[in-house]
JSON list of C-alpha atoms in Angstrom, two decimals:
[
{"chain": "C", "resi": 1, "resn": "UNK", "atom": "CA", "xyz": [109.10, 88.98, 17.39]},
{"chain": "C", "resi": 2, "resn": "UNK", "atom": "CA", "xyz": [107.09, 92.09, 18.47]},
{"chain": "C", "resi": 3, "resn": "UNK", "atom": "CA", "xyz": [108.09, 91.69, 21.78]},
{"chain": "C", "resi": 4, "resn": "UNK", "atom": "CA", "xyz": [112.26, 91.18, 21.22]},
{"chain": "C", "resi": 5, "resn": "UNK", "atom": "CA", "xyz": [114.07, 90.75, 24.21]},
{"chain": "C", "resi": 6, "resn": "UNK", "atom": "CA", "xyz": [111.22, 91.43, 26.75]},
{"chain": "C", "resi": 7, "resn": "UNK", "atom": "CA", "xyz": [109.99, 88.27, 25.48]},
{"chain": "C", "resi": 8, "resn": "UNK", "atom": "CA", "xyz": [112.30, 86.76, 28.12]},
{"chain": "C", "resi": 9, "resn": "UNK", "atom": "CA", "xyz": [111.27, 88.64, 30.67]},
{"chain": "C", "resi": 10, "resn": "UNK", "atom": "CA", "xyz": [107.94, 87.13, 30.81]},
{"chain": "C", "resi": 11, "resn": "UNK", "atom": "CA", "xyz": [106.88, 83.86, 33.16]},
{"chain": "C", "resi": 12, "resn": "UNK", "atom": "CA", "xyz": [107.77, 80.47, 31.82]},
{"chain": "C", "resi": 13, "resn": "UNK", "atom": "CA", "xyz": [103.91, 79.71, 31.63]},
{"chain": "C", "resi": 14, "resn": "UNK", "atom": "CA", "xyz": [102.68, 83.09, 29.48]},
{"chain": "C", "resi": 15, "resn": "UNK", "atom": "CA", "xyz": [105.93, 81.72, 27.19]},
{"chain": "C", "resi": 16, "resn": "UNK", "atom": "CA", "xyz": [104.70, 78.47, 26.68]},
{"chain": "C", "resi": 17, "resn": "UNK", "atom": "CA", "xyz": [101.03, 79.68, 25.89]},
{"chain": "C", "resi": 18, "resn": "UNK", "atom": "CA", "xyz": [102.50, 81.59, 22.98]},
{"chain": "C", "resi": 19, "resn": "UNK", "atom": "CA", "xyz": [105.65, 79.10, 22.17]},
{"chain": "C", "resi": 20, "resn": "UNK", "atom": "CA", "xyz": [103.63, 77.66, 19.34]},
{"chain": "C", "resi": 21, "resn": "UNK", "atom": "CA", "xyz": [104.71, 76.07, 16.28]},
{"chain": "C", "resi": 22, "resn": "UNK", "atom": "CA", "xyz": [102.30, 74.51, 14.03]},
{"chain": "C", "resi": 23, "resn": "UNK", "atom": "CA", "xyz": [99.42, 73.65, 15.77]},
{"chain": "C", "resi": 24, "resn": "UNK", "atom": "CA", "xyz": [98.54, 73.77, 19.67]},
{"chain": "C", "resi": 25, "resn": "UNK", "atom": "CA", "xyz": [95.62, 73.86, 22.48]},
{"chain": "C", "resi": 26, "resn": "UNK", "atom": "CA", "xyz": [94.78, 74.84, 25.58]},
{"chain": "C", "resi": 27, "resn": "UNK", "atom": "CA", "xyz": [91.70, 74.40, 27.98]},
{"chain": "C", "resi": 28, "resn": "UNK", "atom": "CA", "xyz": [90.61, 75.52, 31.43]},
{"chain": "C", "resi": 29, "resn": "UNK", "atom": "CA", "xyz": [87.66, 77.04, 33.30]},
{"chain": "C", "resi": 30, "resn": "UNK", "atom": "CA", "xyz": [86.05, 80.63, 32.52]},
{"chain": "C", "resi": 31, "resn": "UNK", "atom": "CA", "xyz": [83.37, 83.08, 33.66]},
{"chain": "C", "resi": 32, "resn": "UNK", "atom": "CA", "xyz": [81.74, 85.33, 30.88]},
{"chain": "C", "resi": 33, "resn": "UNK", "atom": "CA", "xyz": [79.45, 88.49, 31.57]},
{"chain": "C", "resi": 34, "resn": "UNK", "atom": "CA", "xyz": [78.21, 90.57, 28.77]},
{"chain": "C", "resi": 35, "resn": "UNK", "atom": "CA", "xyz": [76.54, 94.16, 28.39]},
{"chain": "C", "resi": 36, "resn": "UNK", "atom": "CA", "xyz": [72.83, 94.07, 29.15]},
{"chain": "C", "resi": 37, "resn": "UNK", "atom": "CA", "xyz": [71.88, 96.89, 26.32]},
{"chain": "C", "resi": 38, "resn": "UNK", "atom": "CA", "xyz": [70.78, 95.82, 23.57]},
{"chain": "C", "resi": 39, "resn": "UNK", "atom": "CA", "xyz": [73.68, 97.21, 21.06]},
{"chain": "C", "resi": 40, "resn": "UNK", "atom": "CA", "xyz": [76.41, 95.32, 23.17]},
{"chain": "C", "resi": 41, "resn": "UNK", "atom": "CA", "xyz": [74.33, 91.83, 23.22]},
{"chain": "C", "resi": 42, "resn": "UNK", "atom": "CA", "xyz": [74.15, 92.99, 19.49]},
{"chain": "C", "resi": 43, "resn": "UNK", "atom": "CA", "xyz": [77.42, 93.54, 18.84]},
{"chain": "C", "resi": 44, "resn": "UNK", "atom": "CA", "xyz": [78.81, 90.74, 20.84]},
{"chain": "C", "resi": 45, "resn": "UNK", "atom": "CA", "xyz": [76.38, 88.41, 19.30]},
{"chain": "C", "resi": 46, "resn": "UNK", "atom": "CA", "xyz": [78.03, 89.61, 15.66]},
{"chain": "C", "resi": 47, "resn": "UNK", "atom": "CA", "xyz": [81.30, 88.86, 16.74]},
{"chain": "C", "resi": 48, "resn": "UNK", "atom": "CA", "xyz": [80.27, 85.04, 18.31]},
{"chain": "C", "resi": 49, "resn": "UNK", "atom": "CA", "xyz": [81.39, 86.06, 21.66]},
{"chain": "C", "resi": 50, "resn": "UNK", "atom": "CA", "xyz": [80.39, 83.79, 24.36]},
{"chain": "C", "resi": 51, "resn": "UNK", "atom": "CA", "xyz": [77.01, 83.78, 26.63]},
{"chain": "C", "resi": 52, "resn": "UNK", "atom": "CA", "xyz": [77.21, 85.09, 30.03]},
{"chain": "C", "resi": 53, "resn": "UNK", "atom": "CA", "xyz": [78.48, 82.08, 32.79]},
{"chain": "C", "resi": 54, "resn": "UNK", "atom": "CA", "xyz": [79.84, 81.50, 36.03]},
{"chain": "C", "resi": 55, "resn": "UNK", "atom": "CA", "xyz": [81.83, 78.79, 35.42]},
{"chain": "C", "resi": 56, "resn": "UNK", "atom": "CA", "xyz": [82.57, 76.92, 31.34]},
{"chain": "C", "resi": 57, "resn": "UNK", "atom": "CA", "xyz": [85.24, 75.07, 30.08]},
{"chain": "C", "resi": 58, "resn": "UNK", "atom": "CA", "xyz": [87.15, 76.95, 27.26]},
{"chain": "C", "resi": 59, "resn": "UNK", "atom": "CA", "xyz": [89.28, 76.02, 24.94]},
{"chain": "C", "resi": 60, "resn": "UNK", "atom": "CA", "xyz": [92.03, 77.43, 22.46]},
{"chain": "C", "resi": 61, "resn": "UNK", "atom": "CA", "xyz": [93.26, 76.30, 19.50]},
{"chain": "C", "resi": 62, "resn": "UNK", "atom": "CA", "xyz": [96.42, 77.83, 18.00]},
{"chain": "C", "resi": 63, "resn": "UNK", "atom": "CA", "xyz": [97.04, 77.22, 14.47]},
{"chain": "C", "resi": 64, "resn": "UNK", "atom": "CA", "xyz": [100.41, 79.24, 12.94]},
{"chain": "C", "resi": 65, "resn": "UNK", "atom": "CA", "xyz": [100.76, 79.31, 9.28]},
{"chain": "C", "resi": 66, "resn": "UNK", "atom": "CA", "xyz": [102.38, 81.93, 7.18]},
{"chain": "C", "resi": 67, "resn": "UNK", "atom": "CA", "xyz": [103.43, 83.67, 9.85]},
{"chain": "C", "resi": 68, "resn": "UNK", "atom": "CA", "xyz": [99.97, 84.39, 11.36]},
{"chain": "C", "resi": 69, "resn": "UNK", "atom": "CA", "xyz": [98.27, 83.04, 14.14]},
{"chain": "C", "resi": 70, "resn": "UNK", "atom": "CA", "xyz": [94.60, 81.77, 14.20]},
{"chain": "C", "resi": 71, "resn": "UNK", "atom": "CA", "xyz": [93.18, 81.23, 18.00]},
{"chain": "C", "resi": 72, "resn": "UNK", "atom": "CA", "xyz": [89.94, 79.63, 17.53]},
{"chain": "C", "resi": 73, "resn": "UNK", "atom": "CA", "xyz": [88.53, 80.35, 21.60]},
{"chain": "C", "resi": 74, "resn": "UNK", "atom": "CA", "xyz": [85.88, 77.94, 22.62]},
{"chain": "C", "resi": 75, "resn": "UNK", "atom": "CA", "xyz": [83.60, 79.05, 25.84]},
{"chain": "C", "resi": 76, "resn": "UNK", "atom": "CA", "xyz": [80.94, 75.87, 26.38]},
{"chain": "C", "resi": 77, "resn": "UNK", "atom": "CA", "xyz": [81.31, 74.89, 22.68]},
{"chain": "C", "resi": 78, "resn": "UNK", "atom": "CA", "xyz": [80.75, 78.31, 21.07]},
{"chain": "C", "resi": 79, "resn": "UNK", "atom": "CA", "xyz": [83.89, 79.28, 19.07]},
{"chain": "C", "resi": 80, "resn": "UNK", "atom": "CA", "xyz": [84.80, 82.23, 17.67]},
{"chain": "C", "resi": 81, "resn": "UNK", "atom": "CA", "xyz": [88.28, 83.28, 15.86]},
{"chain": "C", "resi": 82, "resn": "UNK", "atom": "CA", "xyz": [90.28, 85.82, 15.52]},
{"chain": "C", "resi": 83, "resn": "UNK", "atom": "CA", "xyz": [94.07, 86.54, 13.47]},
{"chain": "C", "resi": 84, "resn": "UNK", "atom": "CA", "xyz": [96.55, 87.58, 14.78]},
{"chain": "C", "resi": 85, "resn": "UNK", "atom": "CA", "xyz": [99.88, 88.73, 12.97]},
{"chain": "C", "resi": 86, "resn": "UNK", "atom": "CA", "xyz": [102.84, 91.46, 13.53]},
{"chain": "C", "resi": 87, "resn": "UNK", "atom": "CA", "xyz": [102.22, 94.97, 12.45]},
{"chain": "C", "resi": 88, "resn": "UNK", "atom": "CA", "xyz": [103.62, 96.27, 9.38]},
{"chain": "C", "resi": 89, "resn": "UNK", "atom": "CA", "xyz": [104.31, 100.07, 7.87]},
{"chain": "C", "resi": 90, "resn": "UNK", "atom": "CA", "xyz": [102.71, 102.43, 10.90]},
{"chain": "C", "resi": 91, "resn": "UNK", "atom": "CA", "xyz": [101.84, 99.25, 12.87]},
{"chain": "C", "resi": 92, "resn": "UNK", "atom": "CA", "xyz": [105.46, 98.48, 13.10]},
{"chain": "C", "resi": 93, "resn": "UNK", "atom": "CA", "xyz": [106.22, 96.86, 16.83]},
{"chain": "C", "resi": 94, "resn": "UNK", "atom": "CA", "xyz": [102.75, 96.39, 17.28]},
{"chain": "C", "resi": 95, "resn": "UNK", "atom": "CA", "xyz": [100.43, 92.79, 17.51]},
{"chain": "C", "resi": 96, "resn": "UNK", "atom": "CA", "xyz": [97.58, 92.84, 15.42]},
{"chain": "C", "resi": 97, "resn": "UNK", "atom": "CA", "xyz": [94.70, 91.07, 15.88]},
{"chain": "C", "resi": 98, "resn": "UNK", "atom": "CA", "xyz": [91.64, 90.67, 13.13]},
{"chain": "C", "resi": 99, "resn": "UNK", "atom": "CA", "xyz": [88.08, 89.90, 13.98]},
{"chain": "C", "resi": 100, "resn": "UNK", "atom": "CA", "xyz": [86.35, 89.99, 10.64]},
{"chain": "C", "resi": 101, "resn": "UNK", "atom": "CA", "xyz": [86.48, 93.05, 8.95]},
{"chain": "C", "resi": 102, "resn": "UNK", "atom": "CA", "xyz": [87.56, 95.08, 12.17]},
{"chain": "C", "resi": 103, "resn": "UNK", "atom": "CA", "xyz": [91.57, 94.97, 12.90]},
{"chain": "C", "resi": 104, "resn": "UNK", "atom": "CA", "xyz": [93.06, 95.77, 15.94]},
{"chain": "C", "resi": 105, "resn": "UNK", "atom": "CA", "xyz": [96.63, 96.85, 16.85]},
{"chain": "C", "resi": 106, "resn": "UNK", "atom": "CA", "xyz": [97.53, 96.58, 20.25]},
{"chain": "C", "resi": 107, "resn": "UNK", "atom": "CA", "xyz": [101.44, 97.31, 22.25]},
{"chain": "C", "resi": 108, "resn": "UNK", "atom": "CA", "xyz": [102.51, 94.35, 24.08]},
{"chain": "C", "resi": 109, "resn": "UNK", "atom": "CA", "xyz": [104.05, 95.88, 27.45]},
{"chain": "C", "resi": 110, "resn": "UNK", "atom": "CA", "xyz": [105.49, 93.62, 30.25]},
{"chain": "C", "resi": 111, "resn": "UNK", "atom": "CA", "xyz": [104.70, 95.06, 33.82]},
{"chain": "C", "resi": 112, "resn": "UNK", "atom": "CA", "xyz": [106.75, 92.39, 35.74]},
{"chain": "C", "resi": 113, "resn": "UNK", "atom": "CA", "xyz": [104.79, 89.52, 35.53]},
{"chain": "C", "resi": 114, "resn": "UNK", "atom": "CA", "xyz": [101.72, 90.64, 33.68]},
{"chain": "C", "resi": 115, "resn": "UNK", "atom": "CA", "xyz": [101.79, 90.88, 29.44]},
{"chain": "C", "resi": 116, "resn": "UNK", "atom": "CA", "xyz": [99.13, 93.22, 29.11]},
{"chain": "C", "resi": 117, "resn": "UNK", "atom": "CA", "xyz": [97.61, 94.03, 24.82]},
{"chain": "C", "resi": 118, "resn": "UNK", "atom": "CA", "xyz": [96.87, 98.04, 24.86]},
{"chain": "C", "resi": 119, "resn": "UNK", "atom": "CA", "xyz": [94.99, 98.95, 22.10]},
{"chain": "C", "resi": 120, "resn": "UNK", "atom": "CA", "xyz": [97.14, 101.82, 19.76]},
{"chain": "C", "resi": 121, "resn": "UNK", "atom": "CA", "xyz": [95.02, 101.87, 16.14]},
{"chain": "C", "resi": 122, "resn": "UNK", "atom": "CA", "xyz": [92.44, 100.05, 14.79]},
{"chain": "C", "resi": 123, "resn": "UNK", "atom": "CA", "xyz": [90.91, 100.06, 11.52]},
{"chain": "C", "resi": 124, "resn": "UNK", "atom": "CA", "xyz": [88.01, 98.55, 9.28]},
{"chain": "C", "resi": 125, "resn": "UNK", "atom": "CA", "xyz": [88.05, 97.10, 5.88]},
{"chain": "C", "resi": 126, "resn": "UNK", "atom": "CA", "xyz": [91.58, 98.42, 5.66]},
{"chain": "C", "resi": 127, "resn": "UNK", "atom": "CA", "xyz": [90.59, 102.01, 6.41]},
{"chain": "C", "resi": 128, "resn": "UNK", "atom": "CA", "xyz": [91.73, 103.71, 9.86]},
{"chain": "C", "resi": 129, "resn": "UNK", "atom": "CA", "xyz": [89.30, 105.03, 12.35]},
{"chain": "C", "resi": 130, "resn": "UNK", "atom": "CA", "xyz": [89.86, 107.60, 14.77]},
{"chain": "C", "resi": 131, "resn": "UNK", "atom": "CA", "xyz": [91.04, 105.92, 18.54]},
{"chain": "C", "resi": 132, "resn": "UNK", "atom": "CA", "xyz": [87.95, 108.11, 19.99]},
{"chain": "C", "resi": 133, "resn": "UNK", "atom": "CA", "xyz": [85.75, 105.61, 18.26]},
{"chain": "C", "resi": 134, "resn": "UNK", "atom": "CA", "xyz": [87.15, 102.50, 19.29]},
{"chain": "C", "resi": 135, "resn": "UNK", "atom": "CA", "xyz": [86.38, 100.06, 21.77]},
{"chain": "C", "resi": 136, "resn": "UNK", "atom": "CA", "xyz": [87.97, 100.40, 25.00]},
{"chain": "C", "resi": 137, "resn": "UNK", "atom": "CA", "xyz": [89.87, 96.91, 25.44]},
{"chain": "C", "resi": 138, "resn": "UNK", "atom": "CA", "xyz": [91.45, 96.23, 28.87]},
{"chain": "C", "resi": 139, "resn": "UNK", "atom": "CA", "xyz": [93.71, 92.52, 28.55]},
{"chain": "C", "resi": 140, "resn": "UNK", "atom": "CA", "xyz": [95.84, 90.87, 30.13]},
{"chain": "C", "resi": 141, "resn": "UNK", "atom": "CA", "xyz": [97.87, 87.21, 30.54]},
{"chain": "C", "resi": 142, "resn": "UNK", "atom": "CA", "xyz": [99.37, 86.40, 33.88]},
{"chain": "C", "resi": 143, "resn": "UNK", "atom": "CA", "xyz": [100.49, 83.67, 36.11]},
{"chain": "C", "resi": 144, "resn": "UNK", "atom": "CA", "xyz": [98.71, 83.00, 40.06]},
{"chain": "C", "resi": 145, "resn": "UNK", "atom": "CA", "xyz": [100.29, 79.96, 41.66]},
{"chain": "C", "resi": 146, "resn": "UNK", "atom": "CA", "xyz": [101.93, 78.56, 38.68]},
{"chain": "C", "resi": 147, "resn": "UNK", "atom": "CA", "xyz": [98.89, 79.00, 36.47]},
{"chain": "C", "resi": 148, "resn": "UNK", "atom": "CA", "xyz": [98.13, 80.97, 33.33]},
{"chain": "C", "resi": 149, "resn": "UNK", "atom": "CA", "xyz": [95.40, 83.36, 34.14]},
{"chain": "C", "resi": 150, "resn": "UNK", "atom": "CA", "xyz": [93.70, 85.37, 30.98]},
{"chain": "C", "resi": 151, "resn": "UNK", "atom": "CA", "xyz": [91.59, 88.85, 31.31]},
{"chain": "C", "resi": 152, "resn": "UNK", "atom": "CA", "xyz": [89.58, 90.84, 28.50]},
{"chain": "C", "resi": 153, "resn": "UNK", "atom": "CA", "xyz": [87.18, 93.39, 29.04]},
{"chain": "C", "resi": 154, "resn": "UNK", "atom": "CA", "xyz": [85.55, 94.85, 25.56]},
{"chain": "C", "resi": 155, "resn": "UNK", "atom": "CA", "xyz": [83.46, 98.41, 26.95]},
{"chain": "C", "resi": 156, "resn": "UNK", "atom": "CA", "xyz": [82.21, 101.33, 24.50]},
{"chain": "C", "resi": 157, "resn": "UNK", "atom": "CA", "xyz": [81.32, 104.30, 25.66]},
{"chain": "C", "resi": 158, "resn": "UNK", "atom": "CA", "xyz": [77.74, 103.88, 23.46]},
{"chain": "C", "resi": 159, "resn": "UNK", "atom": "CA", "xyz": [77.52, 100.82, 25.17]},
{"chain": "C", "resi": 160, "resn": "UNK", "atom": "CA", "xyz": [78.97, 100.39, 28.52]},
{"chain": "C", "resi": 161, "resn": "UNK", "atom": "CA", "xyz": [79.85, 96.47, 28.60]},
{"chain": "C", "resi": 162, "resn": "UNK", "atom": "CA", "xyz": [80.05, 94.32, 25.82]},
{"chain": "C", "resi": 163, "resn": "UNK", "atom": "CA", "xyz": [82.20, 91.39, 27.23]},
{"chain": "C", "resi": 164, "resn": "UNK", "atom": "CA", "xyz": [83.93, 90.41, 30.39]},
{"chain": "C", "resi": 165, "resn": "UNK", "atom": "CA", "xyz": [85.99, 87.05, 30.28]},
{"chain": "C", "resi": 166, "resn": "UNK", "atom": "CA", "xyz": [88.70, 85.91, 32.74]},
{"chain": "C", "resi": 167, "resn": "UNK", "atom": "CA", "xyz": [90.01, 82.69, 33.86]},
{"chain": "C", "resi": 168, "resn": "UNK", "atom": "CA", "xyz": [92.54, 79.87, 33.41]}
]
């Protein structure tokens, strides 16, 4: 939907990752690295992102109902959740993504066979912030030999670092 016909542009596996009716999962490997100050450990530790690893198993759950998506993300059994749901009114064309009371909404843009999620607006409790304040978020999905490959960075510039995951 908020991609429309660059939807098919996109690698069979990044398709089938998002292809999801109902309910779905996922799981691979993944290395986690988080801020060392202590308002990123804090603020990471708010949102239940994961602990710093090498090498964990995640998980993802997909559940789709009313036209929302919950992905419950598991990193060495610690979950946390997030919505996410197309953009309406000034968020038009855009994915939105809820973590609490903080709502994120983020262009989809396909550069060849990367979907990369850059961050437009976000907002809290409803209200809009200005983009100065937010959180610089650098994601990505792509495919390396036939695998789905997954990359989020989460930096502020109060903070430096507040979470680094990647892997399969």
């Amino acid at each position: 939907l908020v991609l429309d016909t660059e939807w098919d542009h996109l690698p069979a596996e990044i398709r089938a990752m998002h292809d999801v009716l109902g309910h779905a999962s996922a799981s691979g490997r993944a290395s986690v690295e988080r801020g060392r100050g202590r308002l990123a450990r804090l603020l990471a530790a708010v949102i239940g992102f994961p602990e710093p690893s090498p090498d964990t198993p995640v998980s993802v759950r997909f559940a789709v109902e009313n036209g929302e998506e919950t992905w419950t993300r598991s990193f060495g059994g610690k979950s946390f959740s997030s919505r996410q749901f197309a953009g309406r009114a000034n968020q038009q064309f855009l994915l939105c993504e809820r973590f609490g009371p903080l709502t994120f909404a983020m262009a989809l843009v396909v550069q060849n066979t990367r979907l990369a999620y850059v961050p437009r607006r976000w907002n809290c409790f409803g209200i809009s912030l200005p983009v100065w304040l937010s959180p610089q978020v650098f994601a990505y999905e792509t495919v390396e030999s036939g695998k789905f490959r997954f990359y989020v960075e989460i930096r502020h510039w109060l903070t430096g670092l507040i979470i680094r995951y990647r892997g399969w």
